[in-house]
């Protein structure tokens, strides 16, 4: 498609690169997607009205999301291709899956929403399931899969027994299998892909699919399944009988008003063979896996819920060092929760007042890509602080930022580093950069990013060349 548009280059060069080969079947619509996306990327937490320059731009944005040709799948397709390009050269990658709820109860005029939460809460909205592709060091390369859907209005009227009788493809839990297939298709075949999920992903069908696709899994166990080899019994009891192979200091996250803390845990591991659930035994055989039990056996007196993780993985665990590595891998899972926070709080997607679910879907696809970029930029400053800032900023953006931060009209010929510009952006967002503050987080970064947008626009006005 034709992207020779000076306005686009000035607004957001990265978005033009990310979506340059989007195929909506209409050149003018594709150009509008890029210009609207660039405006939303420049001011991610404001409404469509605020992000657009005037009423004509605002109307064009609403028409974009109302157009039947503008689908979420078509918007995400080029991003998946860029994700695959960024994945090249990596020997091992992680696809971290998680689900979040988008609450639009406060927008009752939006058509097509469904129930979320419990029946008593009477909330309405949509469900979003994401697979985020990450390197071993924890740098997010992009989305590998994303699905957004609406529950049927009478979902809560089904009994648990009725839900169990549904075929796998008709259950919500099928989201894990769909995301696994999509993630495997995005990742280059030469890379080892390890999908990570929380206890909701403890599905026998998911392990069976991973085996069929030749890919790896690491999930937190939720079911106390039957173990048939090398020991017989229930999973938790079998693992509790294993010898402690070592101890480890881990960080317990903050919960119920209590701050995060250091916890001393014991580690046990063993190969196990899990028996398939009764209703799957005709189609699925026993599943050989490796289990790692992480347990806080002497918690502080004021801790009511000591740490206890039982991890299941297809990747061999033959030593304490292997077990520690699998625990570290599972620790990457929290990154997708931060990503969903960026999407909902940083990009304010739950504030969008669009007329229907059909219009929300392409909007959410576009903002999901913008949220990834904000998250990636935050972590890139930690993983590659000495890289040139041209990886994250256009020329006019870093020059405007340098001049504003240093209160000067003179800018250097050589661009500053990623670490430097991210710190300056965070300071625009209220980061104090005190000695013990640590690296800036995503909240101050998205606040600063919006201020930088205005500063960069002013720079362009006075330096049009």
Tab-separated table of N, CA and C in Angstrom, residues 130-216:
chain	number	residue	atom	x	y	z
A	130	UNK	N	-5.212	-13.170	25.410
A	130	UNK	CA	-4.016	-12.761	24.673
A	130	UNK	C	-2.900	-13.771	24.865
A	131	UNK	N	-2.131	-13.983	23.807
A	131	UNK	CA	-0.857	-14.695	23.896
A	131	UNK	C	0.236	-13.705	23.509
A	132	UNK	N	1.102	-13.381	24.467
A	132	UNK	CA	2.165	-12.387	24.277
A	132	UNK	C	3.491	-13.115	24.116
A	133	UNK	N	4.194	-12.844	23.016
A	133	UNK	CA	5.452	-13.525	22.734
A	133	UNK	C	6.608	-12.787	23.391
A	134	UNK	N	7.421	-13.513	24.163
A	134	UNK	CA	8.513	-12.897	24.911
A	134	UNK	C	9.806	-13.668	24.721
A	135	UNK	N	10.914	-12.932	24.843
A	135	UNK	CA	12.234	-13.562	24.821
A	135	UNK	C	12.544	-14.156	26.197
A	136	UNK	N	13.627	-14.906	26.275
A	136	UNK	CA	14.045	-15.475	27.569
A	136	UNK	C	14.341	-14.392	28.594
A	137	UNK	N	14.777	-13.226	28.130
A	137	UNK	CA	15.113	-12.121	29.029
A	137	UNK	C	13.877	-11.333	29.455
A	138	UNK	N	12.694	-11.651	28.866
A	138	UNK	CA	11.466	-10.976	29.264
A	138	UNK	C	11.104	-9.775	28.429
A	139	UNK	N	11.636	-9.676	27.200
A	139	UNK	CA	11.295	-8.558	26.312
A	139	UNK	C	10.133	-8.976	25.418
A	140	UNK	N	9.006	-8.241	25.439
A	140	UNK	CA	7.844	-8.621	24.624
A	140	UNK	C	8.043	-8.265	23.153
A	141	UNK	N	7.950	-9.272	22.285
A	141	UNK	CA	8.170	-9.065	20.855
A	141	UNK	C	6.890	-8.720	20.112
A	142	UNK	N	5.744	-8.934	20.747
A	142	UNK	CA	4.472	-8.631	20.113
A	142	UNK	C	3.432	-9.669	20.464
A	143	UNK	N	2.240	-9.477	19.938
A	143	UNK	CA	1.166	-10.443	20.155
A	143	UNK	C	1.367	-11.635	19.227
A	144	UNK	N	1.155	-12.823	19.769
A	144	UNK	CA	1.182	-14.026	18.948
A	144	UNK	C	-0.231	-14.530	18.684
A	145	UNK	N	-1.180	-14.073	19.489
A	145	UNK	CA	-2.577	-14.453	19.317
A	145	UNK	C	-3.432	-13.530	20.172
A	146	UNK	N	-4.633	-13.227	19.687
A	146	UNK	CA	-5.585	-12.493	20.511
A	146	UNK	C	-6.998	-12.815	20.042
A	147	UNK	N	-7.859	-13.057	21.006
A	147	UNK	CA	-9.262	-13.347	20.708
A	147	UNK	C	-10.132	-12.537	21.667
A	148	UNK	N	-11.176	-11.913	21.118
A	148	UNK	CA	-12.119	-11.133	21.919
A	148	UNK	C	-13.517	-11.638	21.593
A	149	UNK	N	-14.311	-11.931	22.618
A	149	UNK	CA	-15.651	-12.445	22.361
A	149	UNK	C	-16.623	-11.983	23.438
A	150	UNK	N	-17.894	-12.252	23.152
A	150	UNK	CA	-18.992	-11.881	24.049
A	150	UNK	C	-19.707	-13.149	24.480
A	151	UNK	N	-19.961	-13.276	25.769
A	151	UNK	CA	-20.712	-14.424	26.258
A	151	UNK	C	-22.198	-14.301	25.895
A	152	UNK	N	-22.860	-15.428	25.647
A	152	UNK	CA	-24.307	-15.363	25.384
A	152	UNK	C	-25.053	-14.845	26.612
A	153	UNK	N	-26.174	-14.151	26.407
A	153	UNK	CA	-26.883	-13.520	27.525
A	153	UNK	C	-27.275	-14.481	28.643
A	154	UNK	N	-27.585	-15.730	28.313
A	154	UNK	CA	-28.047	-16.685	29.325
A	154	UNK	C	-26.936	-17.633	29.781
A	155	UNK	N	-25.705	-17.185	29.655
A	155	UNK	CA	-24.549	-17.999	30.018
A	155	UNK	C	-24.645	-18.499	31.458
A	156	UNK	N	-25.049	-17.604	32.386
A	156	UNK	CA	-25.068	-17.960	33.806
A	156	UNK	C	-26.153	-18.972	34.151
A	157	UNK	N	-27.098	-19.211	33.230
A	157	UNK	CA	-28.176	-20.142	33.522
A	157	UNK	C	-27.760	-21.598	33.311
A	158	UNK	N	-26.630	-21.812	32.656
A	158	UNK	CA	-26.140	-23.176	32.465
A	158	UNK	C	-25.559	-23.712	33.764
A	159	UNK	N	-25.859	-24.948	34.085
A	159	UNK	CA	-25.277	-25.572	35.266
A	159	UNK	C	-23.860	-26.031	34.956
A	160	UNK	N	-23.089	-26.280	36.014
A	160	UNK	CA	-21.719	-26.763	35.826
A	160	UNK	C	-21.716	-28.095	35.089
A	161	UNK	N	-22.698	-28.949	35.380
A	161	UNK	CA	-22.783	-30.254	34.721
A	161	UNK	C	-23.055	-30.083	33.229
A	162	UNK	N	-23.919	-29.118	32.881
A	162	UNK	CA	-24.227	-28.878	31.465
A	162	UNK	C	-23.013	-28.346	30.727
A	163	UNK	N	-22.236	-27.485	31.393
A	163	UNK	CA	-21.031	-26.945	30.748
A	163	UNK	C	-20.001	-28.040	30.504
A	164	UNK	N	-19.908	-28.985	31.449
A	164	UNK	CA	-18.937	-30.081	31.278
A	164	UNK	C	-19.275	-30.965	30.087
A	165	UNK	N	-20.552	-31.092	29.752
A	165	UNK	CA	-20.973	-31.964	28.663
A	165	UNK	C	-20.742	-31.356	27.280
A	166	UNK	N	-20.459	-30.055	27.232
A	166	UNK	CA	-20.226	-29.402	25.952
A	166	UNK	C	-18.948	-29.949	25.307
A	167	UNK	N	-18.892	-30.051	23.983
A	167	UNK	CA	-17.632	-30.447	23.325
A	167	UNK	C	-16.557	-29.397	23.594
A	168	UNK	N	-15.298	-29.798	23.540
A	168	UNK	CA	-14.189	-28.910	23.874
A	168	UNK	C	-14.238	-27.615	23.074
A	169	UNK	N	-14.538	-27.695	21.779
A	169	UNK	CA	-14.528	-26.505	20.933
A	169	UNK	C	-15.650	-25.523	21.292
A	170	UNK	N	-16.670	-25.978	22.038
A	170	UNK	CA	-17.778	-25.097	22.421
A	170	UNK	C	-17.572	-24.478	23.798
A	171	UNK	N	-16.547	-24.899	24.503
A	171	UNK	CA	-16.274	-24.358	25.834
A	171	UNK	C	-15.365	-23.136	25.734
A	172	UNK	N	-15.445	-22.262	26.739
A	172	UNK	CA	-14.539	-21.111	26.763
A	172	UNK	C	-13.090	-21.543	26.895
A	173	UNK	N	-12.876	-22.697	27.518
A	173	UNK	CA	-11.497	-23.169	27.701
A	173	UNK	C	-10.812	-23.474	26.371
A	174	UNK	N	-11.587	-23.530	25.289
A	174	UNK	CA	-10.978	-23.738	23.965
A	174	UNK	C	-10.065	-22.591	23.582
A	175	UNK	N	-10.185	-21.446	24.278
A	175	UNK	CA	-9.327	-20.293	23.992
A	175	UNK	C	-7.852	-20.654	24.133
A	176	UNK	N	-7.511	-21.520	25.090
A	176	UNK	CA	-6.117	-21.911	25.304
A	176	UNK	C	-5.586	-22.697	24.110
A	177	UNK	N	-6.430	-23.578	23.551
A	177	UNK	CA	-6.021	-24.390	22.411
A	177	UNK	C	-5.890	-23.545	21.151
A	178	UNK	N	-6.843	-22.622	20.933
A	178	UNK	CA	-6.782	-21.746	19.756
A	178	UNK	C	-5.523	-20.885	19.801
A	179	UNK	N	-5.234	-20.335	20.991
A	179	UNK	CA	-4.058	-19.468	21.119
A	179	UNK	C	-2.768	-20.264	20.931
A	180	UNK	N	-2.751	-21.512	21.372
A	180	UNK	CA	-1.563	-22.357	21.183
A	180	UNK	C	-1.305	-22.583	19.700
A	181	UNK	N	-2.356	-22.889	18.945
A	181	UNK	CA	-2.192	-23.107	17.496
A	181	UNK	C	-1.714	-21.826	16.806
A	182	UNK	N	-2.335	-20.699	17.141
A	182	UNK	CA	-1.968	-19.432	16.513
A	182	UNK	C	-0.535	-19.038	16.851
A	183	UNK	N	-0.144	-19.219	18.105
A	183	UNK	CA	1.209	-18.860	18.537
A	183	UNK	C	2.244	-19.701	17.804
A	184	UNK	N	1.965	-20.990	17.669
A	184	UNK	CA	2.906	-21.864	16.965
A	184	UNK	C	3.048	-21.440	15.512
A	185	UNK	N	1.954	-20.931	14.909
A	185	UNK	CA	2.005	-20.496	13.514
A	185	UNK	C	2.797	-19.206	13.355
A	186	UNK	N	2.806	-18.345	14.378
A	186	UNK	CA	3.519	-17.066	14.313
A	186	UNK	C	5.016	-17.246	14.510
A	187	UNK	N	5.401	-18.176	15.373
A	187	UNK	CA	6.808	-18.352	15.738
A	187	UNK	C	7.549	-19.130	14.656
A	188	UNK	N	8.750	-18.697	14.260
A	188	UNK	CA	9.547	-19.449	13.276
A	188	UNK	C	9.750	-20.890	13.736
A	189	UNK	N	9.676	-21.860	12.832
A	189	UNK	CA	9.716	-23.282	13.214
A	189	UNK	C	11.008	-23.694	13.910
A	190	UNK	N	12.103	-22.972	13.653
A	190	UNK	CA	13.381	-23.373	14.270
A	190	UNK	C	13.476	-22.992	15.748
A	191	UNK	N	12.588	-22.147	16.225
A	191	UNK	CA	12.643	-21.705	17.623
A	191	UNK	C	11.842	-22.651	18.514
A	192	UNK	N	12.389	-22.927	19.702
A	192	UNK	CA	11.642	-23.687	20.702
A	192	UNK	C	10.600	-22.756	21.322
A	193	UNK	N	9.343	-23.154	21.239
A	193	UNK	CA	8.264	-22.342	21.802
A	193	UNK	C	7.731	-23.007	23.061
A	194	UNK	N	7.697	-22.250	24.144
A	194	UNK	CA	7.165	-22.740	25.416
A	194	UNK	C	5.983	-21.857	25.801
A	195	UNK	N	4.796	-22.422	25.834
A	195	UNK	CA	3.601	-21.681	26.226
A	195	UNK	C	3.431	-21.751	27.732
A	196	UNK	N	3.184	-20.599	28.362
A	196	UNK	CA	3.051	-20.508	29.815
A	196	UNK	C	1.641	-20.044	30.152
A	197	UNK	N	1.003	-20.730	31.113
A	197	UNK	CA	-0.342	-20.351	31.535
A	197	UNK	C	-0.536	-20.564	33.018
A	198	UNK	N	-1.524	-19.865	33.592
A	198	UNK	CA	-1.819	-20.019	35.011
A	198	UNK	C	-2.655	-21.276	35.239
A	199	UNK	N	-3.226	-21.414	36.432
A	199	UNK	CA	-3.920	-22.653	36.789
A	199	UNK	C	-5.150	-22.914	35.925
A	200	UNK	N	-5.722	-21.870	35.310
A	200	UNK	CA	-6.874	-22.065	34.436
A	200	UNK	C	-6.498	-22.865	33.187
A	201	UNK	N	-5.218	-22.864	32.849
A	201	UNK	CA	-4.774	-23.559	31.635
A	201	UNK	C	-4.405	-25.024	31.890
A	202	UNK	N	-4.658	-25.531	33.099
A	202	UNK	CA	-4.379	-26.928	33.402
A	202	UNK	C	-5.459	-27.795	32.766
A	203	UNK	N	-5.323	-28.000	31.461
A	203	UNK	CA	-6.289	-28.752	30.665
A	203	UNK	C	-5.578	-29.929	30.004
A	204	UNK	N	-6.115	-31.120	30.184
A	204	UNK	CA	-5.484	-32.286	29.586
A	204	UNK	C	-5.455	-32.165	28.068
A	205	UNK	N	-6.511	-31.596	27.498
A	205	UNK	CA	-6.569	-31.428	26.039
A	205	UNK	C	-5.474	-30.494	25.542
A	206	UNK	N	-5.066	-29.534	26.369
A	206	UNK	CA	-3.997	-28.611	25.975
A	206	UNK	C	-2.659	-29.346	25.899
A	207	UNK	N	-2.389	-30.200	26.872
A	207	UNK	CA	-1.158	-31.005	26.826
A	207	UNK	C	-1.171	-31.930	25.612
A	208	UNK	N	-2.331	-32.495	25.322
A	208	UNK	CA	-2.439	-33.398	24.186
A	208	UNK	C	-2.186	-32.654	22.873
A	209	UNK	N	-2.708	-31.432	22.762
A	209	UNK	CA	-2.483	-30.640	21.554
A	209	UNK	C	-1.015	-30.240	21.424
A	210	UNK	N	-0.396	-29.864	22.537
A	210	UNK	CA	1.023	-29.501	22.499
A	210	UNK	C	1.856	-30.674	22.008
A	211	UNK	N	1.507	-31.869	22.464
A	211	UNK	CA	2.225	-33.068	22.018
A	211	UNK	C	2.046	-33.268	20.514
A	212	UNK	N	0.829	-33.045	20.023
A	212	UNK	CA	0.557	-33.222	18.591
A	212	UNK	C	1.286	-32.183	17.740
A	213	UNK	N	1.423	-30.952	18.260
A	213	UNK	CA	2.086	-29.876	17.522
A	213	UNK	C	3.597	-29.872	17.700
A	214	UNK	N	4.101	-30.677	18.619
A	214	UNK	CA	5.538	-30.711	18.866
A	214	UNK	C	6.048	-29.455	19.542
A	215	UNK	N	5.230	-28.868	20.397
A	215	UNK	CA	5.627	-27.663	21.118
A	215	UNK	C	5.594	-27.935	22.619
A	216	UNK	N	6.074	-26.973	23.426
A	216	UNK	CA	6.246	-27.194	24.859
A	216	UNK	C	5.247	-26.385	25.680
